[in-house]
Amino acid sequence: PRIPGGESHVQCGDWLTSHLRKRADKVWEQQFTYQEKKQSGKIYPGRNIIASFNLNPKRNFRILLCAHWDTRPWADKDANPEFHSQPILGANDGASGVAVLLEMANILQSHPLEFGVDIILFDLEDLGDYGAEESSSDTLTPFSIGATYFIENAPKTYRPTFGVLVDMVGDANLNIPQERFSYEYAGDIVEKVWRTAREIGANAFLSQLGPYISDDHLPFLKRGIKVIDLIDFDYPYWHTTHDTPDKCSPESLQQVGDVLVNFLYQY
Ligand code: ZN
């Protein structure tokens, strides 16, 4: 588990940063804290990890690829209430998106593009209370704390042309419909990515609308930056102790990676 404030979270963050430093042109961390709104008022430390490729690109624009790397401290959707206070392992919910982006980092290093790419691994995505987005309550902790912090504190000049968020893309039974906020606020990017998926036969990408998902793309969409969310939210192990690697498959990760690579290298 990569629970903010825990030792394994420190170790994983250190590992991600050092791994990306060997591949990207610049890596930095945005550190911040967040005080939980209800329960204990506990203060969580957060680290957004930003890895940039091509700092002065020939084609003068940047594209954002992002995922969250933290895991939820509570398996509060587990069928067994005894596990509700146990952490999730987050093989799919957290690790899958990061895994795809780490391989993207290898490819971006070995095959440089003519435009800039920023890989951002957001922290503190998954501490939220259910319903916090919908009610915008002052007593509920929201999701996507790290992504919100990033865009609120990023230089005003940071305006990627568009971004792609990958979250929960490891399900062995992968089906990615067109997430609804993405479709409504960045439909042109959704169409382009799905066109690539069709071209390469990535059949996990369904040409149908999915539900609205509150995720790390929303803080960007609210500020007029087009970030789409590739997510398969139909995952029976979501926020349970069963979100483990045996529920995921390398072929699913490959398919999502293939779409990203084909899309970016034809852009
Ligand atoms: Zn989650």
Coordinates of C-alpha atoms in Angstrom, one line a residue, residues 63-67 96-105 107-108 113 115 117 119 162-167 169 176 189 192-194 196-197 200 202 205 228-230 252-267:
I63 CA 1.1 17.3 -23.7
L64 CA 0.3 15.9 -20.2
L65 CA 0.2 12.3 -19.3
C66 CA -0.9 11.6 -15.7
A67 CA -2.0 9.0 -13.1
S96 CA -1.9 0.3 -13.3
G97 CA -1.8 3.9 -14.6
V98 CA 1.7 4.4 -13.1
A99 CA 2.9 1.2 -14.7
V100 CA 1.8 2.4 -18.2
L101 CA 3.4 5.8 -17.7
L102 CA 6.7 4.4 -16.5
E103 CA 7.0 2.5 -19.7
M104 CA 6.0 5.6 -21.6
A105 CA 9.0 7.3 -19.9
I107 CA 9.9 5.1 -24.8
L108 CA 10.0 8.9 -24.6
L113 CA 9.3 13.6 -29.8
F115 CA 7.0 18.4 -28.7
V117 CA 5.6 15.7 -22.7
I119 CA 4.3 12.9 -17.0
F162 CA -4.3 18.5 -23.8
G163 CA -3.7 15.7 -21.3
V164 CA -4.6 12.0 -20.9
L165 CA -5.2 10.6 -17.4
V166 CA -4.9 6.8 -17.0
D167 CA -6.6 5.2 -14.0
V169 CA -6.5 0.4 -16.8
I176 CA -12.9 1.5 -21.4
I189 CA -9.5 14.7 -27.8
K192 CA -8.9 11.4 -31.7
V193 CA -7.8 8.9 -29.1
W194 CA -10.6 6.5 -30.0
T196 CA -6.3 5.6 -32.9
A197 CA -7.7 2.8 -30.8
I200 CA -4.7 -0.4 -34.1
A202 CA -7.4 -1.9 -29.3
F205 CA -11.8 1.0 -26.1
I228 CA -9.4 13.1 -20.7
D229 CA -9.7 10.1 -18.4
L230 CA -9.1 6.6 -19.7
S252 CA -4.5 -4.7 -20.8
L253 CA -1.7 -2.4 -19.8
Q254 CA -0.1 -3.1 -23.3
Q255 CA -3.3 -2.1 -25.1
V256 CA -3.5 1.2 -23.3
G257 CA 0.2 1.9 -23.8
D258 CA -0.1 1.0 -27.5
V259 CA -2.9 3.5 -27.9
L260 CA -0.9 6.3 -26.2
V261 CA 2.2 5.5 -28.2
N262 CA 0.4 5.4 -31.5
F263 CA -1.5 8.6 -30.7
L264 CA 1.5 10.6 -29.5
Y265 CA 3.9 9.5 -32.3
Q266 CA 1.3 10.4 -35.0
Y267 CA 0.3 13.7 -33.4

